[in-house]
XYZ file of C-alpha atoms in Angstrom:
462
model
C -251.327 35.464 -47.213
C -249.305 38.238 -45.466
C -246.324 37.650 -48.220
C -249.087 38.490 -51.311
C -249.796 41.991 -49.191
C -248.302 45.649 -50.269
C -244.996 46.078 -47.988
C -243.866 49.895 -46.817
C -240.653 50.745 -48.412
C -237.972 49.120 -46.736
C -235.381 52.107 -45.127
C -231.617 52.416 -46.166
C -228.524 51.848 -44.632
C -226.571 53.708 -46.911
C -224.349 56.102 -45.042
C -224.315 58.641 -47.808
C -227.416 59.832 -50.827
C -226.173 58.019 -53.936
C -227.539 61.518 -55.301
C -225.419 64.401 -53.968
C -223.412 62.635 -51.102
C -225.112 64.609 -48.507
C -224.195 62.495 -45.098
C -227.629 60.502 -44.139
C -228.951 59.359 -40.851
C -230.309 56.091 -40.226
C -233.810 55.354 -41.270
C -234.189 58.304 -43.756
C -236.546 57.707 -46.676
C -235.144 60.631 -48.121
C -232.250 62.779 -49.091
C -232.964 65.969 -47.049
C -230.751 67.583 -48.963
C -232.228 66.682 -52.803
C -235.156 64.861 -51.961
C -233.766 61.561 -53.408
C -235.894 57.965 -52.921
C -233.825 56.170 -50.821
C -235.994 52.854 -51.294
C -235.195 52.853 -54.710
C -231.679 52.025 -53.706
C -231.042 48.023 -53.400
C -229.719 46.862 -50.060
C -226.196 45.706 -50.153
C -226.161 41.743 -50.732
C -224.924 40.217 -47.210
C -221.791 38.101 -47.687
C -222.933 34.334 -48.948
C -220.649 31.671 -49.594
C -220.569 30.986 -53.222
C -221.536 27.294 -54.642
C -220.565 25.323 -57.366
C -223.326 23.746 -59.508
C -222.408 19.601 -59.257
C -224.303 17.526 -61.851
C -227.050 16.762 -59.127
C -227.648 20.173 -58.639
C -227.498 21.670 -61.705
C -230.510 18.936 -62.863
C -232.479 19.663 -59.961
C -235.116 22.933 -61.051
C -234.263 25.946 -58.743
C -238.066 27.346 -57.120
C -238.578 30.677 -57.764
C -236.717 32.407 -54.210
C -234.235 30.223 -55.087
C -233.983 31.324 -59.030
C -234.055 35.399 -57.205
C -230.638 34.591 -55.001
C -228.583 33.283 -57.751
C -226.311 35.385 -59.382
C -226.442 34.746 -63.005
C -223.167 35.440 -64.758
C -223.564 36.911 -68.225
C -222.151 35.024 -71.517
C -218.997 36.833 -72.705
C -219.366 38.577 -76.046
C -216.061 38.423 -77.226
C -213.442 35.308 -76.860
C -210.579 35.728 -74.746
C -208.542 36.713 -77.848
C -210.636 39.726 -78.102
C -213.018 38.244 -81.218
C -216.244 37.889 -81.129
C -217.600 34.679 -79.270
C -218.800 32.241 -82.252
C -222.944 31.624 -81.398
C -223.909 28.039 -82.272
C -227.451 26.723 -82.133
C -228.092 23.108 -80.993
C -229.408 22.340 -84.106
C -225.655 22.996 -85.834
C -224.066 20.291 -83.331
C -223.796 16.935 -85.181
C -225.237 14.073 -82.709
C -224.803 10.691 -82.580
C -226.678 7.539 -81.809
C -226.996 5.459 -78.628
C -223.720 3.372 -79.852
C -221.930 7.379 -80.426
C -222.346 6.945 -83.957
C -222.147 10.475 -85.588
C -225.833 10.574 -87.620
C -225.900 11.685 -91.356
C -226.362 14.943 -91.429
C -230.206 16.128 -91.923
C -230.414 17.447 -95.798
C -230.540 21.339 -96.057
C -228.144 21.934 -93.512
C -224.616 22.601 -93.536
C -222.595 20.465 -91.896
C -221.044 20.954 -88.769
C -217.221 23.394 -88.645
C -214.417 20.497 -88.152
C -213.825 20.385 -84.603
C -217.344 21.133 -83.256
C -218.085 19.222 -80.659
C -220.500 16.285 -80.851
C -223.229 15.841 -77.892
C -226.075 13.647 -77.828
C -227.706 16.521 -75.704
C -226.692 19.557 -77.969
C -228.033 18.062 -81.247
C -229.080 15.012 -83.827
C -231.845 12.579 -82.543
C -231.886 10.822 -79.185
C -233.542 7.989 -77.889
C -233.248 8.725 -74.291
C -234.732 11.953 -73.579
C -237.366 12.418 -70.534
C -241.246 13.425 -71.840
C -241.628 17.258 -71.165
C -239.905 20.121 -72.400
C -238.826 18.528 -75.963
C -240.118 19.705 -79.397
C -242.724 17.583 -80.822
C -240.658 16.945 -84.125
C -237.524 16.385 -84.874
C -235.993 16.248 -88.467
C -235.475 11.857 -88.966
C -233.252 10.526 -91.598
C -235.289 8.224 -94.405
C -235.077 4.784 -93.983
C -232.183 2.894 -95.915
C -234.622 0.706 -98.671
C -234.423 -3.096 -97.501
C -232.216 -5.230 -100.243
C -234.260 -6.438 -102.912
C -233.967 -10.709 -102.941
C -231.979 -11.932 -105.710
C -234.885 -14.174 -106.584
C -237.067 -11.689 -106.590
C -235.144 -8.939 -108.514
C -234.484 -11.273 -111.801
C -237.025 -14.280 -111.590
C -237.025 -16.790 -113.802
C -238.203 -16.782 -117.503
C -241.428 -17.917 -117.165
C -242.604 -17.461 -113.893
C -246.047 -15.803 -112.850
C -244.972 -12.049 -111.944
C -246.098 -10.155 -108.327
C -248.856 -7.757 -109.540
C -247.674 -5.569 -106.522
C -243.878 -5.276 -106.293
C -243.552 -6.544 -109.999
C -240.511 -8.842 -108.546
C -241.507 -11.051 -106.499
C -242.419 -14.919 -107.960
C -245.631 -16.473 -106.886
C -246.287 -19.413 -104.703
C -248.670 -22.036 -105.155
C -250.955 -20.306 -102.846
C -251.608 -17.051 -104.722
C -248.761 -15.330 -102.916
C -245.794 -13.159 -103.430
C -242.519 -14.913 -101.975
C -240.917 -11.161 -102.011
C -243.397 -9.190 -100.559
C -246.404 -11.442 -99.688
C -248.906 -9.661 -101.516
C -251.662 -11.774 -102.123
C -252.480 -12.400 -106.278
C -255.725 -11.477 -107.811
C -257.744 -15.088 -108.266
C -257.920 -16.052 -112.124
C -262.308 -16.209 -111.884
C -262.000 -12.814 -110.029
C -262.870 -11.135 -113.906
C -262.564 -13.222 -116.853
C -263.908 -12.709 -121.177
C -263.966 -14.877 -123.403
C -265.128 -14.548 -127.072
C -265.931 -17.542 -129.151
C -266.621 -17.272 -132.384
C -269.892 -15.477 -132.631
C -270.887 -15.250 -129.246
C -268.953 -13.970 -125.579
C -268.861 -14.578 -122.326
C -267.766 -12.244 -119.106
C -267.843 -12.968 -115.348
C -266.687 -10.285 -112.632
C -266.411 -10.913 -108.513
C -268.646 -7.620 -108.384
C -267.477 -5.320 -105.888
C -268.966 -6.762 -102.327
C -268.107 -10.536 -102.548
C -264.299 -11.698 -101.713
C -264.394 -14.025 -104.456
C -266.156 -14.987 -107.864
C -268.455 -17.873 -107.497
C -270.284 -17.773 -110.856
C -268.640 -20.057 -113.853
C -269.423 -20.156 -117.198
C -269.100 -22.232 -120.683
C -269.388 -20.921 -124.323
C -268.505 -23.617 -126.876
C -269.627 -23.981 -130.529
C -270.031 -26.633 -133.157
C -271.681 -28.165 -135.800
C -274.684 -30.303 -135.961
C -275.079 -33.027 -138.408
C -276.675 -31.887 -141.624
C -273.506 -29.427 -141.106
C -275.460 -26.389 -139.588
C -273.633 -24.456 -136.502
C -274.890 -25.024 -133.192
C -274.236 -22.050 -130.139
C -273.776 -23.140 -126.541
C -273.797 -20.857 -123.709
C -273.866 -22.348 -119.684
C -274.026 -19.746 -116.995
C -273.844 -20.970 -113.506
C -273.930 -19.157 -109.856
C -272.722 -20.934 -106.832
C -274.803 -21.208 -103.928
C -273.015 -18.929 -101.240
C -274.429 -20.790 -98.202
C -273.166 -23.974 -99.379
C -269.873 -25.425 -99.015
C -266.801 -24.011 -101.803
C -269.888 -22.977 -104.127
C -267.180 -21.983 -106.675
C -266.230 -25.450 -107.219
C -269.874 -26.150 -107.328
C -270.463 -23.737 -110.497
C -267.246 -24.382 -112.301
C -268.071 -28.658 -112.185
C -271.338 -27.744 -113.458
C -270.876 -25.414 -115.953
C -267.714 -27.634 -117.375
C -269.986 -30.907 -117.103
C -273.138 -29.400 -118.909
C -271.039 -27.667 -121.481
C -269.255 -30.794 -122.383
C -272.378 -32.920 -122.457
C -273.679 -30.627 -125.022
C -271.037 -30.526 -127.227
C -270.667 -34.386 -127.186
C -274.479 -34.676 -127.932
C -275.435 -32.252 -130.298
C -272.713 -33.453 -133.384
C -274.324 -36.715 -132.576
C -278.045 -36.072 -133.780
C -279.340 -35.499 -130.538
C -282.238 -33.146 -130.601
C -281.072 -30.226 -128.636
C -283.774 -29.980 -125.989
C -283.060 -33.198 -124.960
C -279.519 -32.901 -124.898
C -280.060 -29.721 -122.980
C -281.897 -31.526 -120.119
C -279.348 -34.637 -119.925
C -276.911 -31.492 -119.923
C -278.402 -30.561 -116.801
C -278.023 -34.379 -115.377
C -274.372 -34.217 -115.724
C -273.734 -30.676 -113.914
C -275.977 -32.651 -111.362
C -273.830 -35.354 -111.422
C -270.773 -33.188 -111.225
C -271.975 -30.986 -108.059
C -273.016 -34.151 -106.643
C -269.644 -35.829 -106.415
C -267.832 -32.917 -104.795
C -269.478 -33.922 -101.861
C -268.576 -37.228 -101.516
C -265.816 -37.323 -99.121
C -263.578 -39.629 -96.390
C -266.186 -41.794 -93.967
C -267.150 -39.649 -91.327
C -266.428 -35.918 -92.683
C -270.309 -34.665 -92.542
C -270.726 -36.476 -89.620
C -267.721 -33.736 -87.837
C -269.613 -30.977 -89.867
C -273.104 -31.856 -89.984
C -273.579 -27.755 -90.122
C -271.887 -27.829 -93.324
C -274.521 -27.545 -96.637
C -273.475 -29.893 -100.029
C -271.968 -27.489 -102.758
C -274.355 -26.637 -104.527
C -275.447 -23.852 -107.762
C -278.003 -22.817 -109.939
C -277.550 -23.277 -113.993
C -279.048 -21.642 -116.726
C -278.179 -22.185 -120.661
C -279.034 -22.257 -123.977
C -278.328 -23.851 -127.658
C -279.294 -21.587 -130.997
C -279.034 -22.841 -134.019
C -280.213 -21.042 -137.620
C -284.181 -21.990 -136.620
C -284.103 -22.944 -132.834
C -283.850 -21.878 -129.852
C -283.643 -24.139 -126.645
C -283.186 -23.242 -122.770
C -282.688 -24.749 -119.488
C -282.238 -24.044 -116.277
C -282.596 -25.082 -112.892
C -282.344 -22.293 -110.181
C -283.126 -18.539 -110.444
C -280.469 -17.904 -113.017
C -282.548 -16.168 -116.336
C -282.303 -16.462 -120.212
C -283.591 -13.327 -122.048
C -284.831 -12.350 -125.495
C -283.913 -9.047 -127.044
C -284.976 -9.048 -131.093
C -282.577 -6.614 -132.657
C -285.869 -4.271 -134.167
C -286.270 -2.533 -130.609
C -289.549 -1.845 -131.637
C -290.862 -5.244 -130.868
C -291.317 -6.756 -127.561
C -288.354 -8.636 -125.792
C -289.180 -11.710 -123.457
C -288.111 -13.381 -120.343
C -287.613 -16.894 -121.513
C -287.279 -18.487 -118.026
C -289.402 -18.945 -114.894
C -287.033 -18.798 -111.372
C -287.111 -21.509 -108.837
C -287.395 -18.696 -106.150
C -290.011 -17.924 -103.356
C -290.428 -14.837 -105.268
C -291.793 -16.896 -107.980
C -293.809 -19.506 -106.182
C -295.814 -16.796 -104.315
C -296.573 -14.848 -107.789
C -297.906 -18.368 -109.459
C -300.049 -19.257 -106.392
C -301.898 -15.334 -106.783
C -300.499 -14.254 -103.379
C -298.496 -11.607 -104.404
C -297.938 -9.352 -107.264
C -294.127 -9.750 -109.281
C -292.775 -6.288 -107.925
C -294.394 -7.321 -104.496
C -292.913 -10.392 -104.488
C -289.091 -9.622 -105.390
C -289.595 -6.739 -103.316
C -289.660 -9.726 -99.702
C -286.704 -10.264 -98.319
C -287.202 -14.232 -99.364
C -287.647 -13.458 -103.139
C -284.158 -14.899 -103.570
C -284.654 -17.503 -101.429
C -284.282 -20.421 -104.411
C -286.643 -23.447 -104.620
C -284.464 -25.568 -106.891
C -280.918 -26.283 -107.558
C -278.055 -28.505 -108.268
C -276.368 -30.498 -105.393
C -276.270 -33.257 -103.061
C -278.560 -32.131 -100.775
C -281.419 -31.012 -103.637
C -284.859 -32.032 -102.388
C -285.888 -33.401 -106.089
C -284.036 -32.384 -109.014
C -286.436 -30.772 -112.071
C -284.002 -29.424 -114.730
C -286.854 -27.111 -116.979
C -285.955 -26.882 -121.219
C -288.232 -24.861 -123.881
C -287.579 -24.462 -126.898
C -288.438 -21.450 -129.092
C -288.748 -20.766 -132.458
C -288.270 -16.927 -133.088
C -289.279 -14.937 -136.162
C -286.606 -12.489 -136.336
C -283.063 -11.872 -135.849
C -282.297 -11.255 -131.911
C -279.829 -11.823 -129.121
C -280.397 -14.320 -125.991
C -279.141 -12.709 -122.805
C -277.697 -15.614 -120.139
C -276.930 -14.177 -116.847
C -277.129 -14.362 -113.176
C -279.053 -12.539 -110.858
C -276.058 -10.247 -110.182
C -276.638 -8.749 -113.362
C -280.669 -9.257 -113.647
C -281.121 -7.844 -110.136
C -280.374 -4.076 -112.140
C -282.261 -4.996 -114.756
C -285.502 -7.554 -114.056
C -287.931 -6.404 -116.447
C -287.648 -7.611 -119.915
C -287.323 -4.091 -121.056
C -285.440 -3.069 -118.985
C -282.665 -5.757 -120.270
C -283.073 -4.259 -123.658
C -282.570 -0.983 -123.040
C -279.048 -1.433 -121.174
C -278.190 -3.989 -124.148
C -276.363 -1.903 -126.762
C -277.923 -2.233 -130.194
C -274.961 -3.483 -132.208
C -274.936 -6.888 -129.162
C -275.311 -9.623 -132.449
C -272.431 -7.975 -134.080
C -269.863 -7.338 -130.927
C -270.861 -9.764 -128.365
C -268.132 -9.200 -126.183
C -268.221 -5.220 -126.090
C -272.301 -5.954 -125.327
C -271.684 -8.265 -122.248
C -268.790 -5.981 -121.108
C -271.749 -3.225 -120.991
C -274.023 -5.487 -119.026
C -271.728 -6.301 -116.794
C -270.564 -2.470 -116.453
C -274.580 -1.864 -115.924
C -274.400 -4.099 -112.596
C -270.826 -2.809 -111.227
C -272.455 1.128 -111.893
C -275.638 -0.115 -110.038
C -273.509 -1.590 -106.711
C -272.271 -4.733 -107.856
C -273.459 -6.407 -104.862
C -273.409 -9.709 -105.836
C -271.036 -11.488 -108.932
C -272.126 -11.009 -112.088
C -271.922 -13.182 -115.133
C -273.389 -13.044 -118.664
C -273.074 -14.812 -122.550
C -274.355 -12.833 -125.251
C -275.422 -15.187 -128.224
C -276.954 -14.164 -131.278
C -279.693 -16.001 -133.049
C -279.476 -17.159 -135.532
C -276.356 -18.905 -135.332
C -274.412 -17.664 -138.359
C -273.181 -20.074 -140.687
C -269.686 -18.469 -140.725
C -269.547 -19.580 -137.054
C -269.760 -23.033 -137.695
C -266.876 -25.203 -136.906
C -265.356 -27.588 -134.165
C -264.870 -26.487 -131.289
């Protein structure tokens, strides 16, 4: 504590004032001749033996009495031929790597004069340099870009493209052999538009893959009227590879239909033995080697839900099996539109037995919990057909629930269907399915727009 206290003026030893050279006594304070402060004076430094700095010592930090007792020298200003001394900053020095590799210089600054030295300590990047005391940035060089792979810079003629890199050839497993991007899936978003009527299916925007199917076919009955078929199909997510489950189905039911109908069979009954054969179809993907569900008994059958229809000029049949929905939309807005399906759901079960009220009911967490659907492990299987015979023109609506869960009601499905839907089926399912994406697109989403009638000019083989 006694070093932080105020100290008297220390006296001089100087034998004459610095002032007016008036002889002085020892232990004067002042010049009694001019009245000059002698403590102002510095004490003449006692003789020390002077050091050289050695590597050690020069990296060692000085404390602060020892920073006060070295003599600093002073950098010369001029060179020893009289010019002025040249004044580099570290950031001129070129520096070099850890193999003393002179680096590129940084772009922006001049190079450095021909015969500068080069120092990993006076400039560049280094690698080695102790935490503390450095800038927190330092200007790096941009990464050389990696060779291209000759296979990947000119593939062959014919081979599926990287979506990514736009180089690269893909694998068999949906992958880019350049720069392993993985490949949008085919079912991710697909459209198709036959003849008079359209299909689209999209993943949605929550689910990592599409697991809906679908199947739009027409052709021609016998007494050489056209026949529309539309199968729409949503896999069962808690099941086992439920996208297999509702592209088997909707390929079996589709094809049963279009082998039936040219044949005479009425086409309520060949929509219900439709609805066998996507049965069938689920059915056998789980048949597997001896013992495989008994090592994963926690494993469900694949399994989906169908929904379809066939229009002709004067009829119009549905079936369905599941919560999947058929809806009618007549083209004069003014009159009603219709629901033409009832859903194997809990929803629906507890709004036929009085319990609950529709908007009650759907509004339970266990309204989508579905009653009835295709697979192996299907309590009973009841495929449901009705046919209708509408007065007017209209437009039958086939979907999923990822598109009717933004748009339940009836009306509600008419007013998102654009008006012109007979005329430009595709451009009217693209809408619906926009409708569900714009709403969250929680779940996939899949719907056929067919017109009814069927129009003659759409007859044909399909």
């Amino acid at each position: 504590m006694m070093s932080q206290m105020p100290q008297p003026p220390r006296p001089t030893a100087l034998s004459r004032c610095p002032s007016c050279e008036e002889p002085l006594e020892s232990g004067d304070r002042f010049c009694g001749a001019c009245g000059y402060d002698l403590s102002a004076v510095p004490p003449r430094p006692g003789d020390s033996p002077t050091l050289t700095l050695s590597g050690a010592l020069a990296a060692a930090p000085l404390t602060p009495p020892e920073a006060a007792s070295v003599d600093w020298p002073l950098a010369p200003e001029t060179s020893s031929s009289g010019t002025p001394a040249p004044v580099h900053l570290a950031t001129d020095l070129q520096g070099t790597d850890s193999g003393e590799t002179p680096l590129p210089p940084v772009p922006g600054r001049p190079p450095a004069p021909t015969g500068s030295p080069v120092s990993p300590a006076t400039g560049g990047v280094r690698f080695d340099r102790s935490p503390g005391g450095e800038p927190d940035e330092y200007p790096l060089q941009a990464p050389a870009p990696a060779p291209r792979p000759a296979q990947a810079s000119t593939p062959p003629a014919g081979t599926k493209v990287c979506v990514a890199c736009r180089a690269g050839r893909v694998d068999t497993d949906g992958y880019c052999e350049n720069c392993g991007h993985a490949q949008p899936r085919e079912r991710d978003h697909m459209e198709d538009e036959v003849g008079p009527l359209a299909a689209v299916t999209d993943r949605g925007l929550r689910h990592h893959r599409n697991e809906d199917a679908y199947a739009i076919s027409h052709t021609t009955l016998p007494n050489r009227t056209p026949a529309l078929v539309a199968i729409v199909c949503d896999g069962v997510s808690s099941a086992t590879r439920p996208d297999e489950a509702s592209l088997a189905a909707s390929r079996a039911a589709g094809d049963s239909l279009m082998a039936a109908l040219p044949q005479g069979t009425h086409p309520q009954q060949a929509m219900h033995d439709a609805i066998l054969a996507a049965s069938h179809a689920v059915n056998a993907l789980a048949d597997g080697p001896a013992g495989a569900r008994e090592h994963a008994p926690h494993q469900n059958s694949p399994a989906c839900t169908l929904v379809g229809s066939v229009v002709t000029p004067t009829l119009l049949v549905v079936g369905w099996v599941g919560d999947s929905r058929a809806y009618w939309v007549p083209l004069d807005r003014s009159t009603a539109p219709a629901r033409l399906t009832e859903d194997d759901s809990w929803a629906a079960q507890m709004v036929a037995a009085g319990l609950m009220n529709e908007a009650e009911a759907y509004a339970d967490e266990r309204a989508h919990a579905i009653t009835g659907w295709l697979g192996a492990d299907a309590y009973e299987l009841e495929p449901h057909t009705a046919s209708f015979k509408p007065d007017r023109p209209g437009v039958v609506v086939v979907c999923t629930d990822g598109l009717w869960n933004y748009a339940e009601a009836a009306e509600e499905m008419a007013e998102v269907l654009p008006p012109d839907a007979a005329a430009r089926p595709l451009h009217a399912a693209r809408v619906l399915v926009g409708h569900a994406l714009d709403g969250g697109g929680h779940d996939n989403v899949t719907v056929a727009v067919v017109p009814f009638p069927a129009p003659s000019q759409g007859a044909g083989s399909a």
